[in-house]
């Protein structure tokens, strides 16, 4: 691993139109490091990127101090104050972040599953309660129906008893009327016979 510190002038980047200066400055840094470190691939760290873009796309600095770290055939550009992170460390960090994301996603999925299971249990309990209520209502209706049927039967029996009693009374009345008529007829016949005898 080879480290060098360079002060890179950015006057060429200031010669382009204002809205393109920051992008051109990054390009100048890459070309400068590739030329001086004799490599083809140059990677810019976020610390250098933030330094160039600090005052916006139009107002770039006149020059930039950069720490160039050469690893195999790649040069990484950092600011002198920034920590030099090896690509392996970056990869490890990425892996850790990915693992954390996966764990968070798993936790979210578990929570969602638990919520769904809870909802299903609640729905089942509600269905059971509804079924119990409907069964109770059906039983109550059956009991009421049986009671109504019994009442109807009792009413019909009472009606029949009243009818039978009425018929008996009618018969008795008819018999009494007949007897009275027969008595009256006898009395009249007796009277008529007596008058004839006189």
mmCIF file with all atom_site columns, C-alpha atoms in Angstrom:
data_model
loop_
_atom_site.group_PDB
_atom_site.id
_atom_site.type_symbol
_atom_site.label_atom_id
_atom_site.label_alt_id
_atom_site.label_comp_id
_atom_site.label_asym_id
_atom_site.label_entity_id
_atom_site.label_seq_id
_atom_site.pdbx_PDB_ins_code
_atom_site.Cartn_x
_atom_site.Cartn_y
_atom_site.Cartn_z
_atom_site.occupancy
_atom_site.B_iso_or_equiv
_atom_site.pdbx_formal_charge
_atom_site.auth_seq_id
_atom_site.auth_comp_id
_atom_site.auth_asym_id
_atom_site.auth_atom_id
_atom_site.pdbx_PDB_model_num
ATOM 1   C CA . UNK A 1 1   ? 0.000    0.000   0.000   1.00 0.00 ? 1   UNK A CA 1
ATOM 2   C CA . UNK A 1 2   ? 1.412    3.370   -1.061  1.00 0.00 ? 2   UNK A CA 1
ATOM 3   C CA . UNK A 1 3   ? 0.271    6.756   0.289   1.00 0.00 ? 3   UNK A CA 1
ATOM 4   C CA . UNK A 1 4   ? 0.925    10.216  -1.127  1.00 0.00 ? 4   UNK A CA 1
ATOM 5   C CA . UNK A 1 5   ? -0.511   13.683  -0.513  1.00 0.00 ? 5   UNK A CA 1
ATOM 6   C CA . UNK A 1 6   ? -1.128   15.950  -3.492  1.00 0.00 ? 6   UNK A CA 1
ATOM 7   C CA . UNK A 1 7   ? -2.420   19.489  -3.898  1.00 0.00 ? 7   UNK A CA 1
ATOM 8   C CA . UNK A 1 8   ? -4.516   19.364  -7.062  1.00 0.00 ? 8   UNK A CA 1
ATOM 9   C CA . UNK A 1 9   ? -5.286   22.679  -8.848  1.00 0.00 ? 9   UNK A CA 1
ATOM 10  C CA . UNK A 1 10  ? -8.782   23.013  -10.266 1.00 0.00 ? 10  UNK A CA 1
ATOM 11  C CA . UNK A 1 11  ? -8.335   26.109  -12.517 1.00 0.00 ? 11  UNK A CA 1
ATOM 12  C CA . UNK A 1 12  ? -9.230   24.036  -15.623 1.00 0.00 ? 12  UNK A CA 1
ATOM 13  C CA . UNK A 1 13  ? -12.539  23.080  -14.031 1.00 0.00 ? 13  UNK A CA 1
ATOM 14  C CA . UNK A 1 14  ? -13.280  26.804  -13.506 1.00 0.00 ? 14  UNK A CA 1
ATOM 15  C CA . UNK A 1 15  ? -12.999  27.435  -17.245 1.00 0.00 ? 15  UNK A CA 1
ATOM 16  C CA . UNK A 1 16  ? -16.156  25.369  -18.021 1.00 0.00 ? 16  UNK A CA 1
ATOM 17  C CA . UNK A 1 17  ? -19.731  26.668  -17.629 1.00 0.00 ? 17  UNK A CA 1
ATOM 18  C CA . UNK A 1 18  ? -20.826  27.117  -14.004 1.00 0.00 ? 18  UNK A CA 1
ATOM 19  C CA . UNK A 1 19  ? -23.419  24.289  -13.857 1.00 0.00 ? 19  UNK A CA 1
ATOM 20  C CA . UNK A 1 20  ? -20.728  21.748  -14.924 1.00 0.00 ? 20  UNK A CA 1
ATOM 21  C CA . UNK A 1 21  ? -17.853  22.808  -12.627 1.00 0.00 ? 21  UNK A CA 1
ATOM 22  C CA . UNK A 1 22  ? -18.231  20.316  -9.752  1.00 0.00 ? 22  UNK A CA 1
ATOM 23  C CA . UNK A 1 23  ? -18.466  17.328  -12.111 1.00 0.00 ? 23  UNK A CA 1
ATOM 24  C CA . UNK A 1 24  ? -15.467  18.607  -14.087 1.00 0.00 ? 24  UNK A CA 1
ATOM 25  C CA . UNK A 1 25  ? -13.480  19.069  -10.840 1.00 0.00 ? 25  UNK A CA 1
ATOM 26  C CA . UNK A 1 26  ? -14.016  15.401  -9.919  1.00 0.00 ? 26  UNK A CA 1
ATOM 27  C CA . UNK A 1 27  ? -12.881  14.436  -13.415 1.00 0.00 ? 27  UNK A CA 1
ATOM 28  C CA . UNK A 1 28  ? -9.729   16.609  -13.035 1.00 0.00 ? 28  UNK A CA 1
ATOM 29  C CA . UNK A 1 29  ? -8.886   14.935  -9.698  1.00 0.00 ? 29  UNK A CA 1
ATOM 30  C CA . UNK A 1 30  ? -9.216   11.468  -11.250 1.00 0.00 ? 30  UNK A CA 1
ATOM 31  C CA . UNK A 1 31  ? -7.076   12.380  -14.258 1.00 0.00 ? 31  UNK A CA 1
ATOM 32  C CA . UNK A 1 32  ? -4.385   13.988  -12.039 1.00 0.00 ? 32  UNK A CA 1
ATOM 33  C CA . UNK A 1 33  ? -4.138   10.952  -9.734  1.00 0.00 ? 33  UNK A CA 1
ATOM 34  C CA . UNK A 1 34  ? -4.136   8.482   -12.646 1.00 0.00 ? 34  UNK A CA 1
ATOM 35  C CA . UNK A 1 35  ? -1.286   10.414  -14.276 1.00 0.00 ? 35  UNK A CA 1
ATOM 36  C CA . UNK A 1 36  ? 0.850    10.801  -11.135 1.00 0.00 ? 36  UNK A CA 1
ATOM 37  C CA . UNK A 1 37  ? 0.197    7.405   -9.531  1.00 0.00 ? 37  UNK A CA 1
ATOM 38  C CA . UNK A 1 38  ? 0.409    5.602   -12.914 1.00 0.00 ? 38  UNK A CA 1
ATOM 39  C CA . UNK A 1 39  ? -2.844   3.672   -12.668 1.00 0.00 ? 39  UNK A CA 1
ATOM 40  C CA . UNK A 1 40  ? -5.958   3.448   -14.786 1.00 0.00 ? 40  UNK A CA 1
ATOM 41  C CA . UNK A 1 41  ? -8.632   3.110   -12.079 1.00 0.00 ? 41  UNK A CA 1
ATOM 42  C CA . UNK A 1 42  ? -9.168   5.936   -9.573  1.00 0.00 ? 42  UNK A CA 1
ATOM 43  C CA . UNK A 1 43  ? -11.933  5.906   -6.948  1.00 0.00 ? 43  UNK A CA 1
ATOM 44  C CA . UNK A 1 44  ? -13.067  9.009   -5.055  1.00 0.00 ? 44  UNK A CA 1
ATOM 45  C CA . UNK A 1 45  ? -14.040  8.749   -1.400  1.00 0.00 ? 45  UNK A CA 1
ATOM 46  C CA . UNK A 1 46  ? -17.162  10.554  -0.165  1.00 0.00 ? 46  UNK A CA 1
ATOM 47  C CA . UNK A 1 47  ? -14.968  12.919  1.910   1.00 0.00 ? 47  UNK A CA 1
ATOM 48  C CA . UNK A 1 48  ? -13.341  14.364  -1.277  1.00 0.00 ? 48  UNK A CA 1
ATOM 49  C CA . UNK A 1 49  ? -16.701  14.477  -3.040  1.00 0.00 ? 49  UNK A CA 1
ATOM 50  C CA . UNK A 1 50  ? -18.217  16.435  -0.132  1.00 0.00 ? 50  UNK A CA 1
ATOM 51  C CA . UNK A 1 51  ? -15.245  18.847  -0.154  1.00 0.00 ? 51  UNK A CA 1
ATOM 52  C CA . UNK A 1 52  ? -15.717  19.609  -3.872  1.00 0.00 ? 52  UNK A CA 1
ATOM 53  C CA . UNK A 1 53  ? -19.512  19.942  -3.614  1.00 0.00 ? 53  UNK A CA 1
ATOM 54  C CA . UNK A 1 54  ? -19.412  21.835  -0.269  1.00 0.00 ? 54  UNK A CA 1
ATOM 55  C CA . UNK A 1 55  ? -20.452  25.222  -1.737  1.00 0.00 ? 55  UNK A CA 1
ATOM 56  C CA . UNK A 1 56  ? -22.598  23.803  -4.513  1.00 0.00 ? 56  UNK A CA 1
ATOM 57  C CA . UNK A 1 57  ? -22.185  22.879  -8.169  1.00 0.00 ? 57  UNK A CA 1
ATOM 58  C CA . UNK A 1 58  ? -21.019  26.373  -9.269  1.00 0.00 ? 58  UNK A CA 1
ATOM 59  C CA . UNK A 1 59  ? -18.619  27.486  -6.491  1.00 0.00 ? 59  UNK A CA 1
ATOM 60  C CA . UNK A 1 60  ? -15.851  24.879  -6.419  1.00 0.00 ? 60  UNK A CA 1
ATOM 61  C CA . UNK A 1 61  ? -12.554  25.431  -4.528  1.00 0.00 ? 61  UNK A CA 1
ATOM 62  C CA . UNK A 1 62  ? -9.443   26.651  -6.417  1.00 0.00 ? 62  UNK A CA 1
ATOM 63  C CA . UNK A 1 63  ? -7.374   23.664  -5.241  1.00 0.00 ? 63  UNK A CA 1
ATOM 64  C CA . UNK A 1 64  ? -7.836   20.497  -3.199  1.00 0.00 ? 64  UNK A CA 1
ATOM 65  C CA . UNK A 1 65  ? -5.448   18.602  -0.910  1.00 0.00 ? 65  UNK A CA 1
ATOM 66  C CA . UNK A 1 66  ? -5.881   14.885  -1.425  1.00 0.00 ? 66  UNK A CA 1
ATOM 67  C CA . UNK A 1 67  ? -4.388   11.782  0.180   1.00 0.00 ? 67  UNK A CA 1
ATOM 68  C CA . UNK A 1 68  ? -3.900   9.170   -2.545  1.00 0.00 ? 68  UNK A CA 1
ATOM 69  C CA . UNK A 1 69  ? -3.727   5.559   -1.370  1.00 0.00 ? 69  UNK A CA 1
ATOM 70  C CA . UNK A 1 70  ? -2.603   2.982   -3.927  1.00 0.00 ? 70  UNK A CA 1
ATOM 71  C CA . UNK A 1 71  ? -3.800   -0.600  -3.399  1.00 0.00 ? 71  UNK A CA 1
ATOM 72  C CA . UNK A 1 72  ? -2.742   -2.999  -6.167  1.00 0.00 ? 72  UNK A CA 1
ATOM 73  C CA . UNK A 1 73  ? -3.976   -1.333  -9.411  1.00 0.00 ? 73  UNK A CA 1
ATOM 74  C CA . UNK A 1 74  ? -6.523   1.004   -7.792  1.00 0.00 ? 74  UNK A CA 1
ATOM 75  C CA . UNK A 1 75  ? -6.029   4.440   -6.235  1.00 0.00 ? 75  UNK A CA 1
ATOM 76  C CA . UNK A 1 76  ? -8.402   5.723   -3.575  1.00 0.00 ? 76  UNK A CA 1
ATOM 77  C CA . UNK A 1 77  ? -8.605   9.499   -3.023  1.00 0.00 ? 77  UNK A CA 1
ATOM 78  C CA . UNK A 1 78  ? -9.296   10.737  0.531   1.00 0.00 ? 78  UNK A CA 1
ATOM 79  C CA . UNK A 1 79  ? -8.981   14.096  2.266   1.00 0.00 ? 79  UNK A CA 1
ATOM 80  C CA . UNK A 1 80  ? -5.919   14.213  4.572   1.00 0.00 ? 80  UNK A CA 1
ATOM 81  C CA . UNK A 1 81  ? -8.162   14.310  7.680   1.00 0.00 ? 81  UNK A CA 1
ATOM 82  C CA . UNK A 1 82  ? -10.354  11.367  6.616   1.00 0.00 ? 82  UNK A CA 1
ATOM 83  C CA . UNK A 1 83  ? -9.799   7.826   7.817   1.00 0.00 ? 83  UNK A CA 1
ATOM 84  C CA . UNK A 1 84  ? -8.381   5.483   5.212   1.00 0.00 ? 84  UNK A CA 1
ATOM 85  C CA . UNK A 1 85  ? -10.768  2.573   4.891   1.00 0.00 ? 85  UNK A CA 1
ATOM 86  C CA . UNK A 1 86  ? -9.672   -0.505  3.051   1.00 0.00 ? 86  UNK A CA 1
ATOM 87  C CA . UNK A 1 87  ? -12.093  -1.925  0.493   1.00 0.00 ? 87  UNK A CA 1
ATOM 88  C CA . UNK A 1 88  ? -12.358  -5.028  2.660   1.00 0.00 ? 88  UNK A CA 1
ATOM 89  C CA . UNK A 1 89  ? -13.544  -2.884  5.553   1.00 0.00 ? 89  UNK A CA 1
ATOM 90  C CA . UNK A 1 90  ? -16.067  -1.206  3.285   1.00 0.00 ? 90  UNK A CA 1
ATOM 91  C CA . UNK A 1 91  ? -17.296  -4.584  2.118   1.00 0.00 ? 91  UNK A CA 1
ATOM 92  C CA . UNK A 1 92  ? -17.512  -5.772  5.709   1.00 0.00 ? 92  UNK A CA 1
ATOM 93  C CA . UNK A 1 93  ? -19.461  -2.642  6.608   1.00 0.00 ? 93  UNK A CA 1
ATOM 94  C CA . UNK A 1 94  ? -21.786  -3.242  3.672   1.00 0.00 ? 94  UNK A CA 1
ATOM 95  C CA . UNK A 1 95  ? -22.266  -6.861  4.708   1.00 0.00 ? 95  UNK A CA 1
ATOM 96  C CA . UNK A 1 96  ? -23.018  -5.798  8.281   1.00 0.00 ? 96  UNK A CA 1
ATOM 97  C CA . UNK A 1 97  ? -25.525  -3.243  7.015   1.00 0.00 ? 97  UNK A CA 1
ATOM 98  C CA . UNK A 1 98  ? -27.098  -5.844  4.735   1.00 0.00 ? 98  UNK A CA 1
ATOM 99  C CA . UNK A 1 99  ? -27.335  -8.308  7.639   1.00 0.00 ? 99  UNK A CA 1
ATOM 100 C CA . UNK A 1 100 ? -28.934  -5.637  9.799   1.00 0.00 ? 100 UNK A CA 1
ATOM 101 C CA . UNK A 1 101 ? -31.411  -4.877  7.010   1.00 0.00 ? 101 UNK A CA 1
ATOM 102 C CA . UNK A 1 102 ? -32.214  -8.573  6.631   1.00 0.00 ? 102 UNK A CA 1
ATOM 103 C CA . UNK A 1 103 ? -32.707  -8.920  10.400  1.00 0.00 ? 103 UNK A CA 1
ATOM 104 C CA . UNK A 1 104 ? -34.992  -5.876  10.428  1.00 0.00 ? 104 UNK A CA 1
ATOM 105 C CA . UNK A 1 105 ? -36.955  -7.272  7.480   1.00 0.00 ? 105 UNK A CA 1
ATOM 106 C CA . UNK A 1 106 ? -37.254  -10.654 9.241   1.00 0.00 ? 106 UNK A CA 1
ATOM 107 C CA . UNK A 1 107 ? -38.461  -8.944  12.415  1.00 0.00 ? 107 UNK A CA 1
ATOM 108 C CA . UNK A 1 108 ? -41.005  -6.962  10.396  1.00 0.00 ? 108 UNK A CA 1
ATOM 109 C CA . UNK A 1 109 ? -42.171  -10.161 8.671   1.00 0.00 ? 109 UNK A CA 1
ATOM 110 C CA . UNK A 1 110 ? -42.475  -11.951 12.030  1.00 0.00 ? 110 UNK A CA 1
ATOM 111 C CA . UNK A 1 111 ? -44.456  -9.036  13.463  1.00 0.00 ? 111 UNK A CA 1
ATOM 112 C CA . UNK A 1 112 ? -46.730  -9.061  10.402  1.00 0.00 ? 112 UNK A CA 1
ATOM 113 C CA . UNK A 1 113 ? -47.170  -12.835 10.725  1.00 0.00 ? 113 UNK A CA 1
ATOM 114 C CA . UNK A 1 114 ? -47.996  -12.482 14.418  1.00 0.00 ? 114 UNK A CA 1
ATOM 115 C CA . UNK A 1 115 ? -50.495  -9.732  13.610  1.00 0.00 ? 115 UNK A CA 1
ATOM 116 C CA . UNK A 1 116 ? -52.050  -11.889 10.883  1.00 0.00 ? 116 UNK A CA 1
ATOM 117 C CA . UNK A 1 117 ? -52.182  -14.881 13.251  1.00 0.00 ? 117 UNK A CA 1
ATOM 118 C CA . UNK A 1 118 ? -53.753  -12.648 15.908  1.00 0.00 ? 118 UNK A CA 1
ATOM 119 C CA . UNK A 1 119 ? -56.312  -11.410 13.380  1.00 0.00 ? 119 UNK A CA 1
ATOM 120 C CA . UNK A 1 120 ? -57.084  -14.980 12.331  1.00 0.00 ? 120 UNK A CA 1
ATOM 121 C CA . UNK A 1 121 ? -57.526  -16.014 15.978  1.00 0.00 ? 121 UNK A CA 1
ATOM 122 C CA . UNK A 1 122 ? -59.787  -13.012 16.584  1.00 0.00 ? 122 UNK A CA 1
ATOM 123 C CA . UNK A 1 123 ? -61.801  -13.829 13.456  1.00 0.00 ? 123 UNK A CA 1
ATOM 124 C CA . UNK A 1 124 ? -62.123  -17.470 14.578  1.00 0.00 ? 124 UNK A CA 1
ATOM 125 C CA . UNK A 1 125 ? -63.211  -16.361 18.062  1.00 0.00 ? 125 UNK A CA 1
ATOM 126 C CA . UNK A 1 126 ? -65.745  -13.958 16.546  1.00 0.00 ? 126 UNK A CA 1
ATOM 127 C CA . UNK A 1 127 ? -67.031  -16.718 14.240  1.00 0.00 ? 127 UNK A CA 1
ATOM 128 C CA . UNK A 1 128 ? -67.318  -19.102 17.206  1.00 0.00 ? 128 UNK A CA 1
ATOM 129 C CA . UNK A 1 129 ? -69.163  -16.466 19.226  1.00 0.00 ? 129 UNK A CA 1
ATOM 130 C CA . UNK A 1 130 ? -71.494  -15.803 16.289  1.00 0.00 ? 130 UNK A CA 1
ATOM 131 C CA . UNK A 1 131 ? -72.087  -19.536 15.869  1.00 0.00 ? 131 UNK A CA 1
ATOM 132 C CA . UNK A 1 132 ? -72.787  -19.922 19.605  1.00 0.00 ? 132 UNK A CA 1
ATOM 133 C CA . UNK A 1 133 ? -75.155  -16.963 19.520  1.00 0.00 ? 133 UNK A CA 1
ATOM 134 C CA . UNK A 1 134 ? -76.941  -18.337 16.449  1.00 0.00 ? 134 UNK A CA 1
ATOM 135 C CA . UNK A 1 135 ? -77.204  -21.769 18.097  1.00 0.00 ? 135 UNK A CA 1
ATOM 136 C CA . UNK A 1 136 ? -78.615  -20.174 21.258  1.00 0.00 ? 136 UNK A CA 1
ATOM 137 C CA . UNK A 1 137 ? -81.066  -18.129 19.193  1.00 0.00 ? 137 UNK A CA 1
ATOM 138 C CA . UNK A 1 138 ? -82.115  -21.251 17.272  1.00 0.00 ? 138 UNK A CA 1
ATOM 139 C CA . UNK A 1 139 ? -82.602  -23.142 20.547  1.00 0.00 ? 139 UNK A CA 1
ATOM 140 C CA . UNK A 1 140 ? -84.582  -20.246 21.990  1.00 0.00 ? 140 UNK A CA 1
ATOM 141 C CA . UNK A 1 141 ? -86.697  -20.100 18.840  1.00 0.00 ? 141 UNK A CA 1
ATOM 142 C CA . UNK A 1 142 ? -87.230  -23.873 19.005  1.00 0.00 ? 142 UNK A CA 1
ATOM 143 C CA . UNK A 1 143 ? -88.238  -23.602 22.671  1.00 0.00 ? 143 UNK A CA 1
ATOM 144 C CA . UNK A 1 144 ? -90.542  -20.693 21.857  1.00 0.00 ? 144 UNK A CA 1
ATOM 145 C CA . UNK A 1 145 ? -91.963  -22.653 18.927  1.00 0.00 ? 145 UNK A CA 1
ATOM 146 C CA . UNK A 1 146 ? -92.595  -25.675 21.155  1.00 0.00 ? 146 UNK A CA 1
ATOM 147 C CA . UNK A 1 147 ? -94.227  -23.468 23.780  1.00 0.00 ? 147 UNK A CA 1
ATOM 148 C CA . UNK A 1 148 ? -96.413  -21.812 21.135  1.00 0.00 ? 148 UNK A CA 1
ATOM 149 C CA . UNK A 1 149 ? -97.380  -25.223 19.738  1.00 0.00 ? 149 UNK A CA 1
ATOM 150 C CA . UNK A 1 150 ? -98.274  -26.415 23.258  1.00 0.00 ? 150 UNK A CA 1
ATOM 151 C CA . UNK A 1 151 ? -100.320 -23.244 23.813  1.00 0.00 ? 151 UNK A CA 1
ATOM 152 C CA . UNK A 1 152 ? -102.113 -23.751 20.492  1.00 0.00 ? 152 UNK A CA 1
ATOM 153 C CA . UNK A 1 153 ? -102.843 -27.358 21.433  1.00 0.00 ? 153 UNK A CA 1
ATOM 154 C CA . UNK A 1 154 ? -104.168 -26.263 24.828  1.00 0.00 ? 154 UNK A CA 1
ATOM 155 C CA . UNK A 1 155 ? -106.364 -23.604 23.172  1.00 0.00 ? 155 UNK A CA 1
ATOM 156 C CA . UNK A 1 156 ? -107.742 -26.163 20.735  1.00 0.00 ? 156 UNK A CA 1
ATOM 157 C CA . UNK A 1 157 ? -108.434 -28.567 23.591  1.00 0.00 ? 157 UNK A CA 1
ATOM 158 C CA . UNK A 1 158 ? -110.227 -25.797 25.498  1.00 0.00 ? 158 UNK A CA 1
ATOM 159 C CA . UNK A 1 159 ? -112.269 -24.961 22.406  1.00 0.00 ? 159 UNK A CA 1
ATOM 160 C CA . UNK A 1 160 ? -113.194 -28.599 21.987  1.00 0.00 ? 160 UNK A CA 1
ATOM 161 C CA . UNK A 1 161 ? -114.135 -28.841 25.683  1.00 0.00 ? 161 UNK A CA 1
ATOM 162 C CA . UNK A 1 162 ? -116.268 -25.705 25.336  1.00 0.00 ? 162 UNK A CA 1
ATOM 163 C CA . UNK A 1 163 ? -117.878 -27.132 22.219  1.00 0.00 ? 163 UNK A CA 1
ATOM 164 C CA . UNK A 1 164 ? -118.579 -30.432 23.988  1.00 0.00 ? 164 UNK A CA 1
ATOM 165 C CA . UNK A 1 165 ? -119.953 -28.547 26.990  1.00 0.00 ? 165 UNK A CA 1
ATOM 166 C CA . UNK A 1 166 ? -122.100 -26.420 24.684  1.00 0.00 ? 166 UNK A CA 1
ATOM 167 C CA . UNK A 1 167 ? -123.446 -29.476 22.928  1.00 0.00 ? 167 UNK A CA 1
ATOM 168 C CA . UNK A 1 168 ? -124.302 -31.078 26.269  1.00 0.00 ? 168 UNK A CA 1
ATOM 169 C CA . UNK A 1 169 ? -126.041 -27.887 27.392  1.00 0.00 ? 169 UNK A CA 1
ATOM 170 C CA . UNK A 1 170 ? -127.952 -27.724 24.111  1.00 0.00 ? 170 UNK A CA 1
ATOM 171 C CA . UNK A 1 171 ? -129.034 -31.334 24.530  1.00 0.00 ? 171 UNK A CA 1
ATOM 172 C CA . UNK A 1 172 ? -130.157 -30.682 28.085  1.00 0.00 ? 172 UNK A CA 1
ATOM 173 C CA . UNK A 1 173 ? -132.062 -27.578 27.002  1.00 0.00 ? 173 UNK A CA 1
ATOM 174 C CA . UNK A 1 174 ? -133.665 -29.485 24.150  1.00 0.00 ? 174 UNK A CA 1
ATOM 175 C CA . UNK A 1 175 ? -134.681 -32.278 26.513  1.00 0.00 ? 175 UNK A CA 1
ATOM 176 C CA . UNK A 1 176 ? -136.108 -29.786 29.002  1.00 0.00 ? 176 UNK A CA 1
ATOM 177 C CA . UNK A 1 177 ? -138.025 -28.007 26.231  1.00 0.00 ? 177 UNK A CA 1
ATOM 178 C CA . UNK A 1 178 ? -139.358 -31.322 24.977  1.00 0.00 ? 178 UNK A CA 1
ATOM 179 C CA . UNK A 1 179 ? -140.435 -32.318 28.439  1.00 0.00 ? 179 UNK A CA 1
ATOM 180 C CA . UNK A 1 180 ? -142.130 -28.968 28.970  1.00 0.00 ? 180 UNK A CA 1
ATOM 181 C CA . UNK A 1 181 ? -143.902 -29.234 25.616  1.00 0.00 ? 181 UNK A CA 1
ATOM 182 C CA . UNK A 1 182 ? -145.018 -32.755 26.364  1.00 0.00 ? 182 UNK A CA 1
ATOM 183 C CA . UNK A 1 183 ? -146.349 -31.643 29.775  1.00 0.00 ? 183 UNK A CA 1
ATOM 184 C CA . UNK A 1 184 ? -148.229 -28.731 28.210  1.00 0.00 ? 184 UNK A CA 1
ATOM 185 C CA . UNK A 1 185 ? -149.673 -30.994 25.530  1.00 0.00 ? 185 UNK A CA 1
ATOM 186 C CA . UNK A 1 186 ? -150.842 -33.448 28.169  1.00 0.00 ? 186 UNK A CA 1
ATOM 187 C CA . UNK A 1 187 ? -152.404 -30.669 30.213  1.00 0.00 ? 187 UNK A CA 1
ATOM 188 C CA . UNK A 1 188 ? -154.274 -29.328 27.185  1.00 0.00 ? 188 UNK A CA 1
ATOM 189 C CA . UNK A 1 189 ? -155.465 -32.751 26.143  1.00 0.00 ? 189 UNK A CA 1
ATOM 190 C CA . UNK A 1 190 ? -156.747 -33.301 29.685  1.00 0.00 ? 190 UNK A CA 1
ATOM 191 C CA . UNK A 1 191 ? -158.556 -29.972 29.628  1.00 0.00 ? 191 UNK A CA 1
ATOM 192 C CA . UNK A 1 192 ? -160.112 -30.730 26.262  1.00 0.00 ? 192 UNK A CA 1
ATOM 193 C CA . UNK A 1 193 ? -161.283 -34.166 27.415  1.00 0.00 ? 193 UNK A CA 1
ATOM 194 C CA . UNK A 1 194 ? -162.788 -32.670 30.575  1.00 0.00 ? 194 UNK A CA 1
ATOM 195 C CA . UNK A 1 195 ? -164.684 -30.082 28.611  1.00 0.00 ? 195 UNK A CA 1
ATOM 196 C CA . UNK A 1 196 ? -166.061 -32.750 26.295  1.00 0.00 ? 196 UNK A CA 1
ATOM 197 C CA . UNK A 1 197 ? -167.203 -34.814 29.206  1.00 0.00 ? 197 UNK A CA 1
ATOM 198 C CA . UNK A 1 198 ? -169.111 -31.834 30.598  1.00 0.00 ? 198 UNK A CA 1
#
